[in-house]
Coordinates of C-alpha atoms and ligand atoms in Angstrom, one line a residue:
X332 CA -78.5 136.6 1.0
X333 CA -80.3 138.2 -2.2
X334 CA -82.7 135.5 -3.6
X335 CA -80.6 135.2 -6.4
X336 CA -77.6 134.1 -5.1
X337 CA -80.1 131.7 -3.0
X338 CA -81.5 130.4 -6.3
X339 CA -78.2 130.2 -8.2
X340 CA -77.1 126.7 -7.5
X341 CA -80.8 125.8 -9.0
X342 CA -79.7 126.8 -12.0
X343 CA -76.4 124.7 -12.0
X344 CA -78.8 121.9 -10.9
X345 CA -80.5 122.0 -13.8
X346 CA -77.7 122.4 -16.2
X347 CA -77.0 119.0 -15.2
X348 CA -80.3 117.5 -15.4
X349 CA -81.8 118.6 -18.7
X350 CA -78.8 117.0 -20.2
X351 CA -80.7 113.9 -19.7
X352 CA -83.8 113.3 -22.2
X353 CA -87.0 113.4 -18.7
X354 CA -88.5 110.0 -20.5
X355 CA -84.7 108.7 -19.8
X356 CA -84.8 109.9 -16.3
X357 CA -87.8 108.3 -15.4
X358 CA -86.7 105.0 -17.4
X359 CA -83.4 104.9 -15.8
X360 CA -85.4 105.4 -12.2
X361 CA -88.5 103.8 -12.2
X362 CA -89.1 104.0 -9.1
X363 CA -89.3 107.7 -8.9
X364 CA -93.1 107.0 -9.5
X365 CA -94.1 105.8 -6.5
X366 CA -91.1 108.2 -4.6
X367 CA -91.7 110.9 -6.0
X368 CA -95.7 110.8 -5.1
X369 CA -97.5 112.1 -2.2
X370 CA -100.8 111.6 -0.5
X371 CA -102.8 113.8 2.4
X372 CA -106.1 112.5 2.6
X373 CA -108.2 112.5 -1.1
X374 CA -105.6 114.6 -2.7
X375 CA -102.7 112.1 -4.5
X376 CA -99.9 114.1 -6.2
X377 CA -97.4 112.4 -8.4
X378 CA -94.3 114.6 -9.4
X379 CA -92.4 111.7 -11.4
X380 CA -92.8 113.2 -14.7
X381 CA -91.6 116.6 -13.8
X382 CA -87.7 117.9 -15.0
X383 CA -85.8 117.4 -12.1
X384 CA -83.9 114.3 -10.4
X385 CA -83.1 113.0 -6.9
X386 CA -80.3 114.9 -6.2
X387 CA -82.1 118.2 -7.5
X388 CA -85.0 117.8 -5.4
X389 CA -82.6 117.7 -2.1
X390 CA -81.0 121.2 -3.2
X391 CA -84.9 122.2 -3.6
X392 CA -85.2 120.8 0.2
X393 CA -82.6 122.7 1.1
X394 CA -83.7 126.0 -0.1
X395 CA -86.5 125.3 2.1
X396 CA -84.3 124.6 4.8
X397 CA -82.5 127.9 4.0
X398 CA -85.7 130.1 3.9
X399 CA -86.6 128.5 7.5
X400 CA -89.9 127.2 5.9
X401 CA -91.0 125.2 8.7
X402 CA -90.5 127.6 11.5
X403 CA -92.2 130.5 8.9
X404 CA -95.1 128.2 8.1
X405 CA -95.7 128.3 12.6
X406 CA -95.6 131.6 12.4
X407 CA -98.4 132.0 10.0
X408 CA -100.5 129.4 12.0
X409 CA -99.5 131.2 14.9
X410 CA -100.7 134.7 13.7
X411 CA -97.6 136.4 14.1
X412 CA -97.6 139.7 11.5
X413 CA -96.7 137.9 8.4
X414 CA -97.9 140.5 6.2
X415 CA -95.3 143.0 7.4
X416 CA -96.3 145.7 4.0
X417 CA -99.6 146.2 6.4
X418 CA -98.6 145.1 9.5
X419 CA -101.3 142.4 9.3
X420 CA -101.8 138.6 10.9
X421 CA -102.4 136.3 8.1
X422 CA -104.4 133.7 9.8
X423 CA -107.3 132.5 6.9
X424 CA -105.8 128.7 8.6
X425 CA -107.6 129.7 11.6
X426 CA -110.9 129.8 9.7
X427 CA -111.3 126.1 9.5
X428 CA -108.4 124.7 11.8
X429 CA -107.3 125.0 15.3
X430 CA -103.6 124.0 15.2
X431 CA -101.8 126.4 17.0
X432 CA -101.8 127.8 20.8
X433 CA -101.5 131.3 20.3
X434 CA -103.9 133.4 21.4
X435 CA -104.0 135.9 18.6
X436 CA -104.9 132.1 16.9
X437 CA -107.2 130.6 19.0
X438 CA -109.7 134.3 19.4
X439 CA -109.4 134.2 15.5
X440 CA -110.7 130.7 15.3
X441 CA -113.8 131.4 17.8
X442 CA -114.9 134.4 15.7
X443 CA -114.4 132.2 12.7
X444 CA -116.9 129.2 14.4
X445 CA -119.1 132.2 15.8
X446 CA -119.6 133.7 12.1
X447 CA -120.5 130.1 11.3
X448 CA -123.1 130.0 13.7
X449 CA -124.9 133.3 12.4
X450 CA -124.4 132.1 8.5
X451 CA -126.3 128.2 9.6
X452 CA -129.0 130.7 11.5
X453 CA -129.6 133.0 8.7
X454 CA -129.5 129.8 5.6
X455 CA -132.4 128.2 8.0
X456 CA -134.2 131.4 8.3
X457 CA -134.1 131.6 4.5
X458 CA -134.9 127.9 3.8
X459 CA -138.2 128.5 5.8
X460 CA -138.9 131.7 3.2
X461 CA -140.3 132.0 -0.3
X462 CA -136.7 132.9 -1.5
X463 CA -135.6 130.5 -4.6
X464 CA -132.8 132.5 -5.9
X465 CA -129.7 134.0 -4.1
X466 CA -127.8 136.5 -6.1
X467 CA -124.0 137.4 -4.7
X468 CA -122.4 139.9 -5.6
X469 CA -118.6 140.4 -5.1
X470 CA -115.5 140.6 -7.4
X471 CA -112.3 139.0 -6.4
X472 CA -111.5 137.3 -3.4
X473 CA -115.2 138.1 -2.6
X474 CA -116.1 136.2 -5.9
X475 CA -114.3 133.8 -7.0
X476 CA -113.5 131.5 -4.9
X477 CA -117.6 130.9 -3.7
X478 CA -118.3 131.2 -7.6
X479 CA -116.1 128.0 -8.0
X480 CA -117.0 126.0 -5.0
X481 CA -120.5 126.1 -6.4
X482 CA -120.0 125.2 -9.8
X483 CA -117.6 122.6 -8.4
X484 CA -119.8 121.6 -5.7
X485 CA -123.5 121.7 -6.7
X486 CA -125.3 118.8 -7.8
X487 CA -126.5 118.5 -10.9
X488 CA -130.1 119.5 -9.5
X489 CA -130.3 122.7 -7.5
X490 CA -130.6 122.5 -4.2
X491 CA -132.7 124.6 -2.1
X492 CA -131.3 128.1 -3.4
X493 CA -129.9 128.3 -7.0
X494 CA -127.4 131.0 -6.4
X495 CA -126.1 133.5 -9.1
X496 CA -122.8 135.5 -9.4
X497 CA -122.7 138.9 -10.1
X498 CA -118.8 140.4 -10.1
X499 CA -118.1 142.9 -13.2
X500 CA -119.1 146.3 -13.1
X501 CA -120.3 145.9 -17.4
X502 CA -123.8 146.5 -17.1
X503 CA -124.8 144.0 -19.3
X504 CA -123.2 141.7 -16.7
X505 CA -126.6 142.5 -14.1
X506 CA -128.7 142.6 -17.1
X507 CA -128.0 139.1 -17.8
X508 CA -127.7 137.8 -14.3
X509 CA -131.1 139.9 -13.3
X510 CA -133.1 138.3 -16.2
X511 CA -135.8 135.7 -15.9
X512 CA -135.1 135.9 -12.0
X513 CA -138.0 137.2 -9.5
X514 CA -137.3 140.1 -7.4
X515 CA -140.1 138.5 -5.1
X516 CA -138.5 135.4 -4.5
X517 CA -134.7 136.9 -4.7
X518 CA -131.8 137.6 -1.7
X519 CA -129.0 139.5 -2.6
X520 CA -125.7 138.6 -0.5
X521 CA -123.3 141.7 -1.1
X522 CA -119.6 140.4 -0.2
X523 CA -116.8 142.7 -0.1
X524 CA -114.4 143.3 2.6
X525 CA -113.8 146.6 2.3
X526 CA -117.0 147.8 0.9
X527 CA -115.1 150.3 -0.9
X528 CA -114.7 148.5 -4.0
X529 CA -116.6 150.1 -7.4
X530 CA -118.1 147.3 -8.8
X531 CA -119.8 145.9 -5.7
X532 CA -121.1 148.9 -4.8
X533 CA -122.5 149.9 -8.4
X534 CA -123.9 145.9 -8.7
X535 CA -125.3 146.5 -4.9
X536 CA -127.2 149.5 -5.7
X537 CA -128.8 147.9 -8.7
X538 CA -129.8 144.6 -6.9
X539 CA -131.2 146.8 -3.9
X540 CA -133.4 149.1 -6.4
X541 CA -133.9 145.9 -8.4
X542 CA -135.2 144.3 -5.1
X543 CA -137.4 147.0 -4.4
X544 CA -136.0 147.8 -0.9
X545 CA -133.1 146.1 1.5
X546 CA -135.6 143.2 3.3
X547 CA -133.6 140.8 1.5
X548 CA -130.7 142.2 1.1
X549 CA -127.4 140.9 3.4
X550 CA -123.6 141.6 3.2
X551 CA -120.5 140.2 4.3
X552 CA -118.1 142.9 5.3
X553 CA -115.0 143.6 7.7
X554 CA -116.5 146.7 7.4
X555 CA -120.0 146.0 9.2
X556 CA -120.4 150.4 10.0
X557 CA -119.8 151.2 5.7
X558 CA -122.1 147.9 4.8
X559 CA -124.8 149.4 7.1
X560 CA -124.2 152.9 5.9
X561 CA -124.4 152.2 2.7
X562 CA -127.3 150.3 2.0
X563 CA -129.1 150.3 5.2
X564 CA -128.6 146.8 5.8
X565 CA -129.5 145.8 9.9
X566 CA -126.2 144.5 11.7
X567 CA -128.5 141.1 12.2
X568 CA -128.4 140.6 8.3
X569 CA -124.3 141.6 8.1
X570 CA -121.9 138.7 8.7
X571 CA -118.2 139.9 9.5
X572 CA -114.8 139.6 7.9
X573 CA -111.5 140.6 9.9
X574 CA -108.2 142.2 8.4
X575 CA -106.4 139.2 9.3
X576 CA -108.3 137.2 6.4
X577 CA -106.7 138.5 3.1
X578 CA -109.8 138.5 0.1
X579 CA -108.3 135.6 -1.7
X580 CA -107.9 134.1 1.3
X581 CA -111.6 134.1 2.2
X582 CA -114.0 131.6 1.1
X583 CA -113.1 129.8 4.3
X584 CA -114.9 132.7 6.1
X585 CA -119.1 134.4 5.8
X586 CA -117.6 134.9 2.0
X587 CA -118.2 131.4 1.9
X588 CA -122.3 131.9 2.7
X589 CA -123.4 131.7 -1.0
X590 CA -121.8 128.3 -0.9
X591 CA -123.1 127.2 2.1
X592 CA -126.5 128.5 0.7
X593 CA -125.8 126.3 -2.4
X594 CA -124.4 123.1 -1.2
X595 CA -126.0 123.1 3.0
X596 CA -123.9 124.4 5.5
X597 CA -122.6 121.1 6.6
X598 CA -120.8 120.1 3.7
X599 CA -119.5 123.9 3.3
X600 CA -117.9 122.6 6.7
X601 CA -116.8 119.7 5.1
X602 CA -114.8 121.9 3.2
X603 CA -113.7 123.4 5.6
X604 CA -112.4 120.0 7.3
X605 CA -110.8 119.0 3.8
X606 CA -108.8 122.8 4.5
X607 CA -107.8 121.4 8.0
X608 CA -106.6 118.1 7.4
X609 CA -104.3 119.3 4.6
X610 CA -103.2 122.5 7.3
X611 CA -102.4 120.0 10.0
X612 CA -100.4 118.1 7.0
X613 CA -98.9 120.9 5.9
X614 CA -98.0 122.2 9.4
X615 CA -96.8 118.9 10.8
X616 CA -94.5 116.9 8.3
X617 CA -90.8 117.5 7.2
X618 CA -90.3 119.4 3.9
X619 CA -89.1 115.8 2.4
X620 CA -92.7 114.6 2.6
X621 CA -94.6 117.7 2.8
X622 CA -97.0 117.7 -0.3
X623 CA -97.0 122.0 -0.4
X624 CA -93.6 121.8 -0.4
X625 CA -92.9 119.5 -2.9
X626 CA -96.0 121.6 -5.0
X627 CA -93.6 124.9 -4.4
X628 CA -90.4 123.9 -4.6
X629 CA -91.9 122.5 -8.0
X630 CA -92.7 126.1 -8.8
X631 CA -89.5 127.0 -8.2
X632 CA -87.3 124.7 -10.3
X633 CA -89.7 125.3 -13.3
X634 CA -89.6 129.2 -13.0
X635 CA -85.8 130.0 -11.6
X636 CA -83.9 127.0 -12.6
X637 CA -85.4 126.2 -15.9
X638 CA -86.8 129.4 -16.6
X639 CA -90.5 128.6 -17.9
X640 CA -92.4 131.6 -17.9
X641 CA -96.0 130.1 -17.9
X642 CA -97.8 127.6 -15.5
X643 CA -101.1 125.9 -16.8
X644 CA -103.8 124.3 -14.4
X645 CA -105.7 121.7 -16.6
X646 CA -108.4 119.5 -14.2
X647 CA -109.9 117.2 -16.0
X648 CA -113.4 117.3 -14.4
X649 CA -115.9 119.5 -15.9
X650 CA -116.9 121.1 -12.4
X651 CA -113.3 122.0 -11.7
X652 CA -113.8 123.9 -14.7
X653 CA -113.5 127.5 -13.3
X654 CA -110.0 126.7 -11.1
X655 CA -108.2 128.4 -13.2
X656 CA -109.5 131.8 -12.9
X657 CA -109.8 131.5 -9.1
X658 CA -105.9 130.3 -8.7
X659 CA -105.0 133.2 -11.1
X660 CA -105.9 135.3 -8.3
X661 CA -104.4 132.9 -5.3
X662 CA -100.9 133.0 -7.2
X663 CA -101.1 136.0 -9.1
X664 CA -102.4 138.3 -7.0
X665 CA -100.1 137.2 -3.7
X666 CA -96.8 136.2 -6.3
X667 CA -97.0 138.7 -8.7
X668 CA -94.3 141.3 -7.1
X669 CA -91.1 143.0 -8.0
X670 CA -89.6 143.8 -5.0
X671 CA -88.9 141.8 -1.6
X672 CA -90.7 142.2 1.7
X673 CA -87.6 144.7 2.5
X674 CA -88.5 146.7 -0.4
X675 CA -85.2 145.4 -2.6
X676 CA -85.9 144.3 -6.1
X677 CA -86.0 140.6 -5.9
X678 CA -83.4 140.1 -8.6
X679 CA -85.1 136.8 -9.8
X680 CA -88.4 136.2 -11.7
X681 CA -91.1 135.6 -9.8
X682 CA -94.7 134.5 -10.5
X683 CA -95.6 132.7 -14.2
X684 CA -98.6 133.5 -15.8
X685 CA -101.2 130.9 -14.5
X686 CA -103.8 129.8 -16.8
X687 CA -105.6 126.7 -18.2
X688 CA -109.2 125.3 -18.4
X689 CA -111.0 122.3 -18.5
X690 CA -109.4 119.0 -20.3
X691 CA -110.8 117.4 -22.6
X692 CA -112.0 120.9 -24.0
X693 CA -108.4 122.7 -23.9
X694 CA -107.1 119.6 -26.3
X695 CA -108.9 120.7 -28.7
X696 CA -107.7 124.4 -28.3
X697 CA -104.5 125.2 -27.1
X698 CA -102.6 122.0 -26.6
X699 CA -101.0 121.8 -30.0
X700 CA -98.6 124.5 -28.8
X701 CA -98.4 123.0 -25.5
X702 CA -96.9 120.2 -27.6
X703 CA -95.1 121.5 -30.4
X704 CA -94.7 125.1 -29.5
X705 CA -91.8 127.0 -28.6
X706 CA -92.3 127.7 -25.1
X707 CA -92.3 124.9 -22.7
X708 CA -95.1 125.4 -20.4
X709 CA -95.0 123.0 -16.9
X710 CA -99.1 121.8 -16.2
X711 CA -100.8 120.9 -13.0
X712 CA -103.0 118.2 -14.9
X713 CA -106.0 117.4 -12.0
X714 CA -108.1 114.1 -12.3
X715 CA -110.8 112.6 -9.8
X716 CA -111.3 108.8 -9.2
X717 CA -114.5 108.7 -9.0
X718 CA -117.1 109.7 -11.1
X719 CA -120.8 110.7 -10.1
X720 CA -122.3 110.6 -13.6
X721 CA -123.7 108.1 -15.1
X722 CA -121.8 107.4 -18.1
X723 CA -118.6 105.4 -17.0
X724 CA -117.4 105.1 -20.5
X725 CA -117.2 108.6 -20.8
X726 CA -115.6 108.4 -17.6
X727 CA -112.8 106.0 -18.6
X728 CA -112.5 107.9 -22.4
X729 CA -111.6 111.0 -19.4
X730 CA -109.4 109.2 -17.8
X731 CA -107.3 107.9 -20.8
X732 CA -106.7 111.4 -22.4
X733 CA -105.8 112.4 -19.0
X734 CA -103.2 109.2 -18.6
X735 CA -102.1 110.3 -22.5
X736 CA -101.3 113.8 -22.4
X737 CA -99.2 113.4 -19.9
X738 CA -97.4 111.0 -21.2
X739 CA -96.9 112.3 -24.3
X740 CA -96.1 115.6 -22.7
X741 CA -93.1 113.7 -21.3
X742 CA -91.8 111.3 -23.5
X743 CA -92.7 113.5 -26.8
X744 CA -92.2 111.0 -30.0
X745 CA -89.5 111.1 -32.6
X746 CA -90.7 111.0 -36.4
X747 CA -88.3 111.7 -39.6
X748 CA -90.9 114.3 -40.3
X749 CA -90.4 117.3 -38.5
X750 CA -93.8 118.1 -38.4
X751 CA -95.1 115.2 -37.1
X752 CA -92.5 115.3 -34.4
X753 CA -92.9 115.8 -30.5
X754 CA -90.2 116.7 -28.2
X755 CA -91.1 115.9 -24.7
X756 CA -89.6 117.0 -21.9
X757 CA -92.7 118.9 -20.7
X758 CA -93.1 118.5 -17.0
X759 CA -96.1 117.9 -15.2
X760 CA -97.6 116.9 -12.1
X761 CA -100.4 114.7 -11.5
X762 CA -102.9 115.5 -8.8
X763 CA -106.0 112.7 -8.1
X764 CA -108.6 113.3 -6.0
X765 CA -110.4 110.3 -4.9
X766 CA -113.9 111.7 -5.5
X767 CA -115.0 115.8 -5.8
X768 CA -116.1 116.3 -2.6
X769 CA -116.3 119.1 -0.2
X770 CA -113.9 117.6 2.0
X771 CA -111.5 116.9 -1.1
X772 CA -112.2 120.1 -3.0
X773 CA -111.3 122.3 0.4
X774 CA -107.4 120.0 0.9
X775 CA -107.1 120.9 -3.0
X776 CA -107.6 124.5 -2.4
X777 CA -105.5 124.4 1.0
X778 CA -103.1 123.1 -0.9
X779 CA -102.3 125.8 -3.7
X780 CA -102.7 128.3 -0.6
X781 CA -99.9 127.0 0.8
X782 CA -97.5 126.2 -1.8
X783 CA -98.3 129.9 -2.8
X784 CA -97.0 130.7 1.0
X785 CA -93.6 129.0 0.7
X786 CA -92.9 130.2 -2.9
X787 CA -93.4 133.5 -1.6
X788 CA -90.5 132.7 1.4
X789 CA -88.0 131.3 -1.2
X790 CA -88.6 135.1 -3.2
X791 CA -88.8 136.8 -0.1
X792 CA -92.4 138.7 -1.0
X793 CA -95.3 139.2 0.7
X794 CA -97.6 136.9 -0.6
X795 CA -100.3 139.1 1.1
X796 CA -100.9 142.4 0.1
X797 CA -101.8 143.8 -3.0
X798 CA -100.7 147.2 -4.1
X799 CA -100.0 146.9 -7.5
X800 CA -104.2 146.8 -8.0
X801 CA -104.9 150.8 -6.5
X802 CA -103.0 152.6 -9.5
X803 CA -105.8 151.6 -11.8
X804 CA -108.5 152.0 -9.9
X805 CA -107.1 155.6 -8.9
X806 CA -107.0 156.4 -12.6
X807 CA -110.1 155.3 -13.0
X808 CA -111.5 157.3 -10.1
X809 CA -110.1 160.2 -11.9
X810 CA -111.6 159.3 -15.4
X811 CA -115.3 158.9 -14.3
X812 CA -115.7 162.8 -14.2
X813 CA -114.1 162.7 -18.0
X814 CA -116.5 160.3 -19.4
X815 CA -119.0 162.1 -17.3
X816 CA -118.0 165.0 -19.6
X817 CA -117.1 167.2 -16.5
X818 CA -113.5 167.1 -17.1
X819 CA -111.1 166.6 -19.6
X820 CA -107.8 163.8 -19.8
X821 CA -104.7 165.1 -19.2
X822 CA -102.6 161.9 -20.9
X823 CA -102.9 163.1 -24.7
X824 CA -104.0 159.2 -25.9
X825 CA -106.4 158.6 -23.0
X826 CA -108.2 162.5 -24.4
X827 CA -108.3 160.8 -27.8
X828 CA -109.8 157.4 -27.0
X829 CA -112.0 159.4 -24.0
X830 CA -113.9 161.3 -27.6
X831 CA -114.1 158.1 -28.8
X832 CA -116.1 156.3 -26.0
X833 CA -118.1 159.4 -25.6
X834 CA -118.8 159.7 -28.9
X835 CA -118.0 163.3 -29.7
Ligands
LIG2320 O1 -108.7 144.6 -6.7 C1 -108.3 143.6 -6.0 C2 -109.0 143.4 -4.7 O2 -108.6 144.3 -3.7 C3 -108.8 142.0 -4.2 O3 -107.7 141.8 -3.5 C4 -110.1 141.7 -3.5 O4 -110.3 140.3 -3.4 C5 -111.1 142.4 -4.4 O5 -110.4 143.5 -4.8 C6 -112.4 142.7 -3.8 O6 -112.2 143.5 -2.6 P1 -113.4 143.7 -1.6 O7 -113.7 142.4 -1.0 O8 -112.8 144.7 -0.6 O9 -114.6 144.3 -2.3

């Protein structure tokens, strides 16, 4: 069936519903806020307040019925070759859980507790050395995810290493990250799974000369032969990756070892534990209760059946700060195709454009359009219970714009002045953690891995390659000679701007 006509009766569905004001759907069934919430661990998720009613939500459950979700969320666990465009096991779950039988599954989750047992190794060799400062150095996958579990995850002191991010191939990027460190008292960590990739191998060079020599210099590769090659680093001082771990995928994995540097090894397995218990959720539980699910199918509505073209992420916890430009690459990069798995066009949109930031901050930026602008635009708004600083009024002044947006994103308020007039009827969801905690912070990020999983069924994509990223970096690959001056631009705009950059 093409994913259209399986999406068509959404659309129907949602004919029906918006006919209804959403602050009169949730009057007229109050008790959709405690029905329509879920809870797996420290991660709460309240759906009440988005546009969609009982008997939509069971024709989402069916589409999840139709796509054979559960069976297709096994087959991932179980390694089978999900990602059919390479002919690839998908199995990042087996980095931190142990939930399935298969072999393929289980060998995958003893080299992932093996890798762990080198990174704790080479942290306490470290912790015993004059080294202060860690400096990674990855872009992606190989980035972003460690540079937001340590912003998320640090205390406010540092710990033993204060670790640094390096990712963009600008210059001035290492200029700044390089200054007012000590090369003496400096590791490097060079992540990327390929080692093929421009930036991390331009930023690499520069820490290694920076460095003075590769003593403290140490990589995270699936690519141990190119790593060593490359920069002459010993295989003792490489930590492995596999092909079956897709980049944004990966933190789970050595990519994780900056974190671990920054936060102890034993709560980056913490993390990893938070990952598990929402896996074994997500594995386990019928579609009807099944918090990804609920998070996809969510997805879904918004984006087929009522057509919204954007999805905001808003947490409202400072050290959450950076989620959004880590889950642009979870959904983006695995949702943001064209054509199905088949190689058919998909006839049906796909990914929105994820975005957001940090509440209370964004309130004061972009959120008069999210209220009064023409496009509706759904939000993930993300709170935590608990706070650890020590200001609990500023704590509960959080917590009350967090409770007010969203209510006023719902029930909007009528005025005879048209510009002092809010409409409503923009859906959100309500995520709670009890506490930021590596434990909680690893079932969030499970979490949007998998809903990105079962979105990617109903389209019938592969959520897990990436192809639509090589035609730039091929063009730029044939630039460099240009701006080099050894060549000239055959595309007649790219020869003009090319004088301009070079300045003659
Ligand atoms: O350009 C996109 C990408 O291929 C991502 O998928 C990946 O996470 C990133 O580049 C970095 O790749 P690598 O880890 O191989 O350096």
């Amino acid at each position: 069936m093409s994913t259209d006509a399986r999406l068509s009766p959404l659309r129907a569905q949602a004919g029906r519903v918006t006919q209804t004001p959403l602050h009169t759907l949730v009057a007229d069934d109050p008790a959709r806020a405690q029905d329509f919430a879920l809870r797996v661990g420290p991660v709460y998720a309240n759906f009440a307040r988005q546009y969609y009613d009982r008997e939509a939500l069971q024709a989402l459950f069916g589409l999840a019925q139709a796509v054979d979700a559960p069976a297709r969320l096994k087959a991932l666990f179980d390694g089978e070759k999900i990602n059919l465009t390479e002919g690839r096991s998908v199995l990042h779950t087996a980095l931190r859980s142990d939930l399935s039988d298969a072999p393929v599954a289980k060998a995958a989750h003893a080299q992932a507790l093996e890798a762990q047992v080198r990174m704790r190794a080479l942290i306490d060799a470290l912790a015993v050395s004059d080294v202060t400062d860690i400096v990674s150095v990855g872009i992606g996958g190989s980035d972003l995810g460690p540079r937001l579990a340590v912003d998320a995850l640090s205390g406010p002191a540092p710990g033993r290493f204060r670790v640094h991010f390096l990712s963009n191939v600008d210059g001035h990027a290492a200029q700044r990250t390089l200054a007012g460190l000590d090369p003496s008292r400096t590791a490097a960590v060079l992540i990327s799974k390929t080692f093929g990739t421009q930036e991390t191998l331009l930023n690499g060079a520069i820490l290694r000369d920076w460095l003075g020599g590769t003593e403290r210099l140490y990589a995270v590769s699936a690519n141990v032969e190119r790593a060593a090659q490359a920069f002459s680093i010993p295989p003792e001082r490489i930590l492995p990756m596999w092909d079956w771990v897709g980049g944004r995928y990966s933190l789970w994995s050595a990519v994780g070892f900056p974190i671990a540097l920054a936060i102890g090894m034993d709560a980056f397995e913490q993390m990893l534990a938070g990952a598990a218990e929402m896996d074994a959720h997500v594995l386990r539980t019928p579609i009807e209760r099944n918090l990804a699910a609920w998070h996809a199918l969510t997805s879904v509505w918004n984006r087929n059946a009522l057509g919204y073209s954007t999805q905001a992420v808003l947490p409202y916890d400072e050290r959450l700060k950076l989620l959004s430009n880590y889950l642009q690459q979870l959904v983006m990069e695995s949702l943001g195709k064209s054509v199905r798995t088949d190689g058919s066009p998909v006839e049906a949109e796909t990914v929105p454009v994820w975005w957001g930031g940090a509440g209370t901050d964004t309130q004061h930026s972009f959120f008069q359009a999210l209220h009064q602008g023409t496009s509706i635009v759904p939000a993930d708004f993300i709170g935590v219970v608990r706070a650890d600083a020590p200001y609990p009024q500023n704590h509960r002044a959080l917590h009350a714009n967090l409770l007010a947006q969203t209510e006023a994103f719902a029930n909007g308020q009528s005025s005879d002045d048209p510009h002092r007039a809010y409409a409503g009827g923009r859906p959100t969801t309500m995520i709670l953690l009890d506490a930021l905690t590596p434990f909680s912070f690893g079932a969030l990020l499970a979490l949007y891995e998998h809903s990105v999983y079962l979105q990617s069924l109903v389209w019938g994509i592969n959520a897990f390659d990436q192809f639509g990223v090589e035609l730039g970096k091929q063009v730029a690959s044939r630039l460099l000679p240009a701006l080099e001056g050894q060549a000239q631009a055959d595309d007649p705009v790219t020869r003009e701007l090319l004088g301009l950059l070079r300045g003659s």
